Coordinates of C-alpha atoms in Angstrom, one line a residue:
Chain A
M1313 CA 76.8 102.2 121.0
K1314 CA 78.7 101.0 118.0
L1315 CA 78.9 102.9 114.7
D1316 CA 81.2 101.3 112.1
V1317 CA 82.0 102.9 108.8
F1318 CA 83.8 100.7 106.3
L1319 CA 85.5 102.9 103.7
S1320 CA 85.6 100.1 101.1
P1321 CA 84.3 96.5 100.9
A1322 CA 87.8 95.2 100.4
G1323 CA 88.8 92.9 103.2
L1324 CA 85.4 93.2 104.9
A1325 CA 84.8 90.0 107.0
A1326 CA 81.3 88.5 106.8
N1327 CA 81.0 88.7 110.6
E1328 CA 81.3 92.5 110.4
V1329 CA 77.9 92.8 108.7
A1330 CA 76.1 89.6 109.8
G1331 CA 72.9 90.3 111.5
R1332 CA 73.4 94.1 111.5
S1333 CA 71.7 97.1 109.9
V1334 CA 73.8 98.3 106.9
F1335 CA 73.6 101.4 104.8
V1336 CA 75.4 101.0 101.5
I1337 CA 76.7 104.2 99.7
D1338 CA 78.0 104.6 96.2
V1339 CA 77.1 108.2 95.4
L1340 CA 78.8 108.2 92.0
R1341 CA 76.6 106.6 90.8
T1342 CA 75.0 103.3 91.8
T1343 CA 73.0 104.3 94.9
T1344 CA 72.0 107.6 93.4
V1345 CA 70.7 105.7 90.4
I1346 CA 68.7 103.3 92.5
C1347 CA 67.1 106.2 94.4
A1348 CA 66.3 107.9 91.1
A1349 CA 64.8 104.7 89.5
L1350 CA 62.5 103.9 92.5
H1351 CA 61.5 107.6 92.8
H1352 CA 60.5 107.5 89.1
G1353 CA 58.3 104.4 89.6
A1354 CA 60.6 101.4 88.9
R1355 CA 59.1 98.3 90.7
G1356 CA 62.5 97.2 92.0
V1357 CA 66.2 96.9 91.3
V1358 CA 68.1 93.6 91.4
P1359 CA 71.9 94.1 91.8
V1360 CA 74.1 91.4 90.2
S1361 CA 77.8 91.0 89.9
S1362 CA 78.3 90.3 86.2
V1363 CA 76.9 91.2 82.7
A1364 CA 76.3 87.5 82.0
E1365 CA 74.3 87.0 85.2
A1366 CA 72.3 90.1 84.4
S1367 CA 71.4 88.7 81.0
R1368 CA 70.5 85.3 82.4
L1369 CA 68.3 86.9 85.1
A1370 CA 66.5 89.1 82.5
Q1371 CA 65.6 85.9 80.6
T1372 CA 64.4 84.2 83.7
L1373 CA 62.3 87.1 84.9
G1374 CA 60.8 87.7 81.4
P1375 CA 62.3 90.4 79.2
E1376 CA 59.0 92.3 78.9
D1377 CA 59.1 93.3 82.6
V1378 CA 62.8 93.8 82.9
L1379 CA 65.3 96.5 81.9
L1380 CA 69.0 95.9 82.0
I1381 CA 71.0 98.8 83.4
G1382 CA 74.6 99.5 84.4
E1383 CA 78.1 100.3 83.4
R1384 CA 81.7 99.1 83.0
N1385 CA 84.4 101.8 83.3
C1386 CA 81.7 104.4 83.5
E1387 CA 80.4 103.5 80.1
P1388 CA 77.0 101.9 79.1
I1389 CA 77.1 98.1 78.4
E1390 CA 76.3 96.8 75.0
G1391 CA 72.9 95.4 74.7
F1392 CA 71.7 97.0 78.0
A1393 CA 68.6 99.3 77.8
L1394 CA 70.1 102.0 80.0
G1395 CA 73.5 103.1 81.4
N1396 CA 74.2 104.2 85.0
S1397 CA 73.0 107.8 84.9
P1398 CA 70.4 109.0 87.4
L1399 CA 69.1 111.3 84.7
E1400 CA 68.2 108.3 82.5
M1401 CA 65.9 107.0 85.2
A1402 CA 63.4 109.7 84.3
A1403 CA 62.8 107.8 81.0
P1404 CA 59.1 106.7 80.7
G1405 CA 60.1 103.1 80.2
V1406 CA 61.4 102.8 83.7
R1407 CA 58.1 103.0 85.5
G1408 CA 56.7 99.6 86.5
K1409 CA 59.8 97.8 85.4
T1410 CA 62.3 95.6 87.4
L1411 CA 65.8 96.9 86.7
V1412 CA 68.6 94.3 86.7
M1413 CA 71.7 96.3 87.4
T1414 CA 75.5 95.6 87.3
T1415 CA 78.1 98.3 88.0
S1416 CA 81.9 98.3 88.6
N1417 CA 81.8 99.1 92.3
G1418 CA 78.3 99.8 93.7
T1419 CA 76.6 96.4 93.0
S1420 CA 79.7 94.6 94.6
A1421 CA 79.2 96.7 97.8
L1422 CA 75.5 95.8 97.9
L1423 CA 76.3 92.1 97.4
A1424 CA 79.1 92.4 100.1
A1425 CA 76.4 93.3 102.6
H1426 CA 74.9 89.8 102.2
G1427 CA 74.1 88.3 105.6
A1428 CA 73.1 91.7 107.1
E1429 CA 69.8 91.9 109.0
E1430 CA 68.7 94.8 106.8
V1431 CA 70.4 96.7 104.0
F1432 CA 69.4 100.2 103.0
V1433 CA 70.6 102.3 100.0
A1434 CA 71.9 105.8 100.7
A1435 CA 73.2 108.7 98.7
A1436 CA 73.0 112.5 98.7
A1437 CA 69.7 112.0 96.9
N1438 CA 68.0 110.5 99.9
L1439 CA 70.2 111.9 102.7
S1440 CA 67.4 113.1 105.0
L1441 CA 65.3 110.0 104.9
A1442 CA 68.3 107.7 105.2
G1443 CA 69.7 109.8 108.1
A1444 CA 66.3 109.7 110.0
R1445 CA 66.2 106.0 109.6
A1446 CA 69.9 105.6 110.6
R1447 CA 69.2 107.7 113.7
E1448 CA 66.2 105.6 114.7
I1449 CA 68.2 102.3 114.2
L1450 CA 71.1 103.6 116.2
A1451 CA 68.7 104.7 119.0
T1452 CA 67.0 101.3 119.2
R1453 CA 69.6 98.7 118.2
R1454 CA 72.6 100.7 119.5
E1455 CA 74.6 99.8 116.4
L1456 CA 74.8 100.6 112.8
V1457 CA 77.1 99.9 109.8
I1458 CA 77.8 102.2 106.9
L1459 CA 79.5 100.5 104.0
C1460 CA 81.1 102.6 101.2
A1461 CA 81.5 101.2 97.7
G1462 CA 84.8 103.1 97.2
R1463 CA 86.5 102.7 93.9
E1464 CA 88.3 99.6 92.6
S1465 CA 88.5 98.2 96.1
Q1466 CA 90.1 101.5 97.4
F1467 CA 89.0 104.5 99.3
G1468 CA 86.7 107.0 97.5
L1469 CA 86.4 110.6 98.8
D1470 CA 82.8 110.9 97.5
D1471 CA 81.5 107.9 99.5
A1472 CA 83.6 108.7 102.6
Y1473 CA 82.2 112.2 102.7
A1474 CA 78.6 110.8 102.2
A1475 CA 79.3 108.3 105.0
G1476 CA 80.3 111.1 107.3
R1477 CA 77.2 113.1 106.5
L1478 CA 75.0 110.1 107.2
A1479 CA 76.9 109.3 110.4
I1480 CA 76.5 112.8 111.7
L1481 CA 72.7 112.5 111.2
A1482 CA 72.7 109.1 112.8
L1483 CA 74.5 110.4 115.8
G1484 CA 72.2 113.5 116.1
G1485 CA 74.9 115.6 117.8
R1486 CA 75.8 113.0 120.4
R1487 CA 79.3 112.4 121.4
R1488 CA 81.6 110.2 119.5
K1489 CA 82.1 107.1 121.7
G1490 CA 81.7 103.8 119.9
L1491 CA 82.9 105.0 116.4
N1492 CA 85.4 102.9 114.6
D1493 CA 88.4 104.5 112.9
G1494 CA 86.5 104.7 109.6
A1495 CA 83.6 106.5 111.2
L1496 CA 85.9 109.0 113.0
A1497 CA 87.6 109.8 109.7
A1498 CA 84.3 110.1 107.8
V1499 CA 82.8 112.5 110.3
D1500 CA 86.0 114.5 110.2
L1501 CA 85.9 114.7 106.4
A1502 CA 82.2 115.7 106.4
R1503 CA 83.0 118.5 108.8
R1504 CA 86.0 119.6 106.8
Y1505 CA 84.0 119.9 103.5
G1506 CA 80.8 121.3 105.1
T1507 CA 77.4 120.7 103.7
S1508 CA 77.9 121.3 100.0
W1509 CA 78.3 118.0 98.0
E1510 CA 79.8 119.7 94.9
R1511 CA 83.3 120.0 96.2
P1512 CA 83.9 116.4 97.6
L1513 CA 82.1 114.9 94.6
S1514 CA 84.0 116.9 92.0
M1515 CA 87.4 116.4 93.7
S1516 CA 86.9 112.7 94.0
A1517 CA 88.6 110.4 91.4
A1518 CA 85.1 109.1 90.4
G1519 CA 83.8 112.6 89.9
R1520 CA 86.9 113.7 87.9
Q1521 CA 86.6 110.6 85.7
L1522 CA 82.9 111.2 85.0
T1523 CA 83.6 114.8 84.1
R1524 CA 86.4 113.8 81.8
L1525 CA 84.0 111.4 80.0
G1526 CA 81.5 114.2 79.5
R1527 CA 79.2 113.0 82.3
G1528 CA 79.5 116.0 84.5
A1529 CA 75.7 116.3 84.6
D1530 CA 75.6 113.0 86.5
V1531 CA 78.0 114.4 89.1
A1532 CA 75.8 117.5 89.4
D1533 CA 72.7 115.4 89.7
A1534 CA 74.2 113.1 92.4
A1535 CA 75.1 116.3 94.4
R1536 CA 71.5 117.3 94.7
E1537 CA 70.6 116.6 98.3
D1538 CA 67.2 114.9 98.8
A1539 CA 66.6 115.0 95.0
Y1540 CA 65.1 111.5 95.1
P1541 CA 63.5 111.2 98.6
V1542 CA 62.9 107.5 98.8
L1543 CA 64.4 104.9 101.1
P1544 CA 65.3 101.8 99.1
V1545 CA 65.8 98.5 101.0
L1546 CA 67.4 95.3 99.8
R1547 CA 65.5 92.1 100.7
D1548 CA 66.0 88.7 99.1
R1549 CA 68.3 90.1 96.5
R1550 CA 65.7 92.7 95.4
I1551 CA 65.7 96.4 96.2
T1552 CA 62.3 98.1 96.6
L1553 CA 60.8 101.0 98.4
E1554 CA 60.6 100.4 102.1
T1555 CA 56.9 101.0 102.2
A1556 CA 56.4 98.3 99.5
A1557 CA 57.7 95.6 101.9
Chain B
M373 CA 102.8 114.8 89.7
K374 CA 101.1 111.7 91.2
L375 CA 100.9 111.1 95.0
D376 CA 98.9 108.0 95.9
V377 CA 98.0 107.1 99.5
F378 CA 96.5 103.7 99.9
L379 CA 94.8 103.6 103.3
S380 CA 95.0 99.8 103.6
P381 CA 96.8 97.1 101.5
A382 CA 93.4 95.3 101.0
G383 CA 92.5 95.2 97.4
L384 CA 95.8 96.8 96.3
A385 CA 96.7 95.7 92.8
A386 CA 100.3 94.8 92.1
N387 CA 100.5 97.4 89.3
E388 CA 99.8 100.2 91.8
V389 CA 103.2 99.8 93.4
A390 CA 105.2 98.1 90.6
G391 CA 108.3 100.1 89.8
R392 CA 107.4 102.9 92.2
S393 CA 108.8 104.4 95.4
V394 CA 106.7 103.3 98.3
F395 CA 106.7 104.4 102.0
V396 CA 105.1 101.9 104.3
I397 CA 103.5 103.0 107.5
D398 CA 102.3 101.1 110.5
V399 CA 102.8 103.5 113.4
L400 CA 101.3 101.1 116.0
R401 CA 103.7 99.4 116.1
T402 CA 105.6 97.7 113.3
T403 CA 107.3 100.5 111.5
T404 CA 108.0 102.3 114.8
V405 CA 109.7 99.1 116.0
I406 CA 111.8 98.8 112.9
C407 CA 113.0 102.3 113.3
A408 CA 113.8 101.7 117.0
A409 CA 115.6 98.4 116.3
L410 CA 117.9 99.9 113.6
H411 CA 118.4 103.0 115.6
H412 CA 119.6 100.8 118.5
G413 CA 122.1 98.9 116.2
A414 CA 120.2 95.9 114.8
R415 CA 121.9 94.8 111.6
G416 CA 118.7 94.3 109.8
V417 CA 115.0 93.3 110.0
V418 CA 113.4 90.6 107.8
P419 CA 109.6 90.8 107.7
V420 CA 107.8 87.5 107.1
S421 CA 104.2 86.6 107.0
S422 CA 103.9 83.7 109.4
V423 CA 105.3 82.4 112.7
A424 CA 106.3 79.2 111.0
E425 CA 108.2 81.0 108.3
A426 CA 110.0 83.1 110.9
S427 CA 111.1 80.0 112.8
R428 CA 112.3 78.3 109.6
L429 CA 114.2 81.4 108.5
A430 CA 115.9 81.7 112.0
Q431 CA 117.2 78.2 111.6
T432 CA 118.5 78.9 108.1
L433 CA 120.2 82.2 109.0
G434 CA 121.8 80.6 112.1
P435 CA 120.1 81.1 115.5
E436 CA 123.1 82.9 117.1
D437 CA 122.8 85.9 114.8
V438 CA 119.0 86.1 114.8
L439 CA 116.3 87.3 117.1
L440 CA 112.6 86.5 116.5
I441 CA 110.3 89.4 117.2
G442 CA 106.7 90.2 116.6
E443 CA 103.1 89.8 117.9
R444 CA 99.7 88.2 117.3
N445 CA 96.7 90.1 118.6
C446 CA 99.1 92.6 120.1
E447 CA 100.6 89.9 122.4
P448 CA 104.2 88.4 122.2
I449 CA 104.6 85.1 120.4
E450 CA 105.6 82.0 122.4
G451 CA 109.2 81.1 121.8
F452 CA 110.1 84.5 120.3
A453 CA 112.8 86.6 121.9
L454 CA 111.0 89.9 121.9
G455 CA 107.5 91.2 121.3
N456 CA 106.5 94.2 119.1
S457 CA 107.3 97.1 121.5
P458 CA 109.7 99.9 120.4
L459 CA 110.8 100.0 124.0
E460 CA 112.1 96.4 123.9
M461 CA 114.4 97.3 121.0
A462 CA 116.7 99.2 123.5
A463 CA 117.6 95.7 125.0
P464 CA 121.4 95.1 124.7
G465 CA 120.8 91.8 122.8
V466 CA 119.4 93.7 119.8
R467 CA 122.7 95.3 118.7
G468 CA 124.3 93.5 115.8
K469 CA 121.5 91.0 115.3
T470 CA 119.2 90.3 112.4
L471 CA 115.6 90.5 113.6
V472 CA 113.1 88.2 111.9
M473 CA 109.7 89.8 112.4
T474 CA 106.1 88.9 111.9
T475 CA 103.2 91.1 113.0
S476 CA 99.4 91.1 112.4
N477 CA 99.2 94.0 110.0
G478 CA 102.6 95.7 109.5
T479 CA 104.6 92.9 107.9
S480 CA 101.8 92.2 105.5
A481 CA 101.9 95.8 104.3
L482 CA 105.7 95.6 103.8
L483 CA 105.2 92.3 101.8
A484 CA 102.4 93.9 99.8
A485 CA 104.9 96.5 98.5
H486 CA 106.7 93.7 96.7
G487 CA 107.6 94.7 93.2
A488 CA 108.2 98.4 94.1
E489 CA 111.3 100.1 92.9
E490 CA 112.2 101.0 96.4
V491 CA 110.4 100.6 99.8
F492 CA 111.0 102.9 102.8
V493 CA 109.7 102.4 106.3
A494 CA 108.0 105.4 107.9
A495 CA 106.5 106.3 111.3
A496 CA 106.3 109.3 113.6
A497 CA 109.7 108.1 114.9
N498 CA 111.5 109.1 111.6
L499 CA 109.0 111.6 110.2
S500 CA 111.5 114.3 109.3
L501 CA 113.9 112.0 107.6
A502 CA 111.2 110.1 105.8
G503 CA 109.5 113.4 104.8
A504 CA 112.8 114.9 103.4
R505 CA 113.4 111.8 101.3
A506 CA 109.7 111.7 100.1
R507 CA 110.0 115.3 99.0
E508 CA 113.2 114.6 97.1
I509 CA 111.6 111.6 95.4
L510 CA 108.5 113.5 94.5
A511 CA 110.6 116.3 93.1
T512 CA 112.7 114.0 90.9
R513 CA 110.4 111.1 90.0
R514 CA 107.2 113.1 90.1
E515 CA 105.4 110.3 91.8
L516 CA 105.2 108.6 95.2
V517 CA 103.2 106.0 97.0
I518 CA 102.3 105.9 100.7
L519 CA 100.9 102.6 101.9
C520 CA 99.2 102.3 105.2
A521 CA 99.1 99.0 107.0
G522 CA 95.7 99.7 108.6
R523 CA 94.1 97.2 110.8
E524 CA 92.7 93.8 109.8
S525 CA 92.5 95.0 106.2
Q526 CA 90.6 98.1 107.2
F527 CA 91.3 101.8 107.6
G528 CA 93.3 102.8 110.7
L529 CA 93.2 106.4 111.9
D530 CA 96.7 106.3 113.2
D531 CA 98.3 105.3 109.9
A532 CA 96.0 107.6 107.9
Y533 CA 97.1 110.6 110.0
A534 CA 100.7 109.6 109.6
A535 CA 100.3 109.3 105.9
G536 CA 98.8 112.8 105.8
R537 CA 101.8 114.2 107.8
L538 CA 104.2 112.5 105.4
A539 CA 102.3 113.7 102.3
I540 CA 102.3 117.3 103.6
L541 CA 106.1 117.1 104.0
A542 CA 106.5 115.5 100.5
L543 CA 104.3 118.2 98.9
G544 CA 106.3 121.0 100.7
G545 CA 103.3 123.3 100.6
R546 CA 102.6 122.9 96.9
R547 CA 99.1 122.7 95.6
R548 CA 97.2 119.5 95.6
K549 CA 97.0 118.4 92.0
G550 CA 97.7 114.8 91.4
L551 CA 96.6 113.4 94.8
N552 CA 94.4 110.4 94.8
D553 CA 91.3 110.3 97.0
G554 CA 93.3 108.6 99.8
A555 CA 95.9 111.3 99.7
L556 CA 93.3 114.1 99.8
A557 CA 91.6 112.5 102.8
A558 CA 94.9 111.8 104.6
V559 CA 96.1 115.4 104.2
D560 CA 92.7 116.6 105.4
L561 CA 92.9 114.4 108.5
A562 CA 96.5 115.5 109.3
R563 CA 95.3 119.2 109.1
R564 CA 92.3 118.4 111.3
Y565 CA 94.4 116.8 114.1
G566 CA 97.3 119.2 113.9
T567 CA 100.9 118.3 114.7
S568 CA 100.4 116.4 117.9
W569 CA 100.5 112.6 117.5
E570 CA 98.9 111.8 120.8
R571 CA 95.3 112.4 119.8
P572 CA 95.0 110.5 116.5
L573 CA 97.1 107.6 118.0
S574 CA 95.2 107.3 121.3
M575 CA 91.8 107.7 119.5
S576 CA 92.6 105.0 116.9
A577 CA 91.3 101.4 117.4
A578 CA 94.9 100.2 117.6
G579 CA 95.9 102.7 120.2
R580 CA 92.8 102.0 122.3
Q581 CA 93.5 98.2 122.1
L582 CA 97.1 98.6 123.2
T583 CA 96.1 100.9 126.1
R584 CA 93.5 98.3 127.2
L585 CA 96.2 95.6 127.2
G586 CA 98.4 97.7 129.4
R587 CA 100.7 98.7 126.6
G588 CA 100.0 102.5 126.7
A589 CA 103.7 103.1 127.0
D590 CA 104.1 101.8 123.4
V591 CA 101.5 104.2 122.2
A592 CA 103.3 107.1 123.9
D593 CA 106.6 106.0 122.5
A594 CA 105.2 105.7 119.0
A595 CA 103.9 109.3 119.3
R596 CA 107.4 110.7 119.9
E597 CA 108.2 112.5 116.6
D598 CA 111.7 111.8 115.3
A599 CA 112.5 109.6 118.3
Y600 CA 114.4 107.1 116.1
P601 CA 115.9 109.2 113.3
V602 CA 116.9 106.6 110.8
L603 CA 115.5 105.8 107.3
P604 CA 115.1 102.0 106.9
V605 CA 114.9 100.7 103.4
L606 CA 113.6 97.3 102.3
R607 CA 115.8 95.5 99.7
D608 CA 115.8 91.9 98.7
R609 CA 113.5 91.0 101.6
R610 CA 115.7 92.7 104.2
I611 CA 115.3 96.1 105.9
T612 CA 118.5 97.9 106.7
L613 CA 119.6 101.5 107.2
E614 CA 119.8 103.3 103.9
T615 CA 123.5 104.2 104.3
A616 CA 124.3 100.6 104.8
A617 CA 123.2 99.8 101.2

């Protein structure tokens, strides 16, 4: 059994994800927003690395079916329909649309999982579903990767805590052989903070920055466990609900 | 007050260390070896990034005053006088020599601290001295960086635990405002594992690899707190005892 948690995509070698099952986590806010969008009826989410690429892709796909969403430095992007708040995803315009998304850290982590056998999107918002699937994968394939987006290529407390919560569900109470150093630490952190998301999220640099910018409601929404109970999966550059595959 | 712990040098931006006081940690084994070497009378240690550079530098400095030391994949390097074991540093040939050193992770972390105002070398082997100096710096400069070497650009449990132990000494029991996410997690891990180095070191991937390779004695030596009570400082590419400056 092999359970690897990578606490940031920086320095991740391609062979560490190639052919494996990967859960990507960016609780504040990218993976929470993806869960919210699909829960509210978006057809799919396409993560891209730059604003320019997002605009080009929207033209290619046809602007009438596409919404541009995302942020830079936690703020909405000029000319984009929506920012990167899970609360915005309840807007009626989201249903039926393909969202082209670019964010500072989260979309990079999703793109860093390129080459994986399968890529799932995880957050507090879909913890139970993601945990059940992670447990199933670990039981059958005997290995699993959890990849944290972190923050500016560095460790993020929010994502590390989430990785620990997901790892604990994946392990299902079994002993801790086969965990890499990141997984051992993530599990330790999850145990240290207990089951409430508020504290690790509000203490994290990402949470503090959002609160400073008046976006504390996003932090509170991202802390609602199983608020958006869907399991998004990334296939061929596009994230959809798993059942839609 | 600002205490930053970077859990790996991957993705570290130059402005995150520029002009600051940095403690570099690679408990298994680079920073332990540096403490051991200086404790046993080496004149200095020069960290370099490649085997070729080490050989060139030895020629330049004059082979009679220089020993080449280091490892690749935990194994000694062909043609080098010594490997990367703290136990080897007790050899009589070390006294009075300049050691030119290249290792897989540790020397990279030391070189990543380029541009810092001052760079100290820390390990279990010099925890009390490093902790006292870190506390003094935090009290006067109101900021401090602890940089973990990690392992292959990723998180290493051994170094994160050490960073937490050092951060706790630097903070001296004060409250935890001004800690970045890495510092919060390192302090949490240090509290979780308590004051014995054996467990985090032997559980870490680096410790397990060394033990598998028959180098368990190095892990045990690196776990001896204050075994080599010196405070090495890096200045102008060369690491010496602080009092020698």
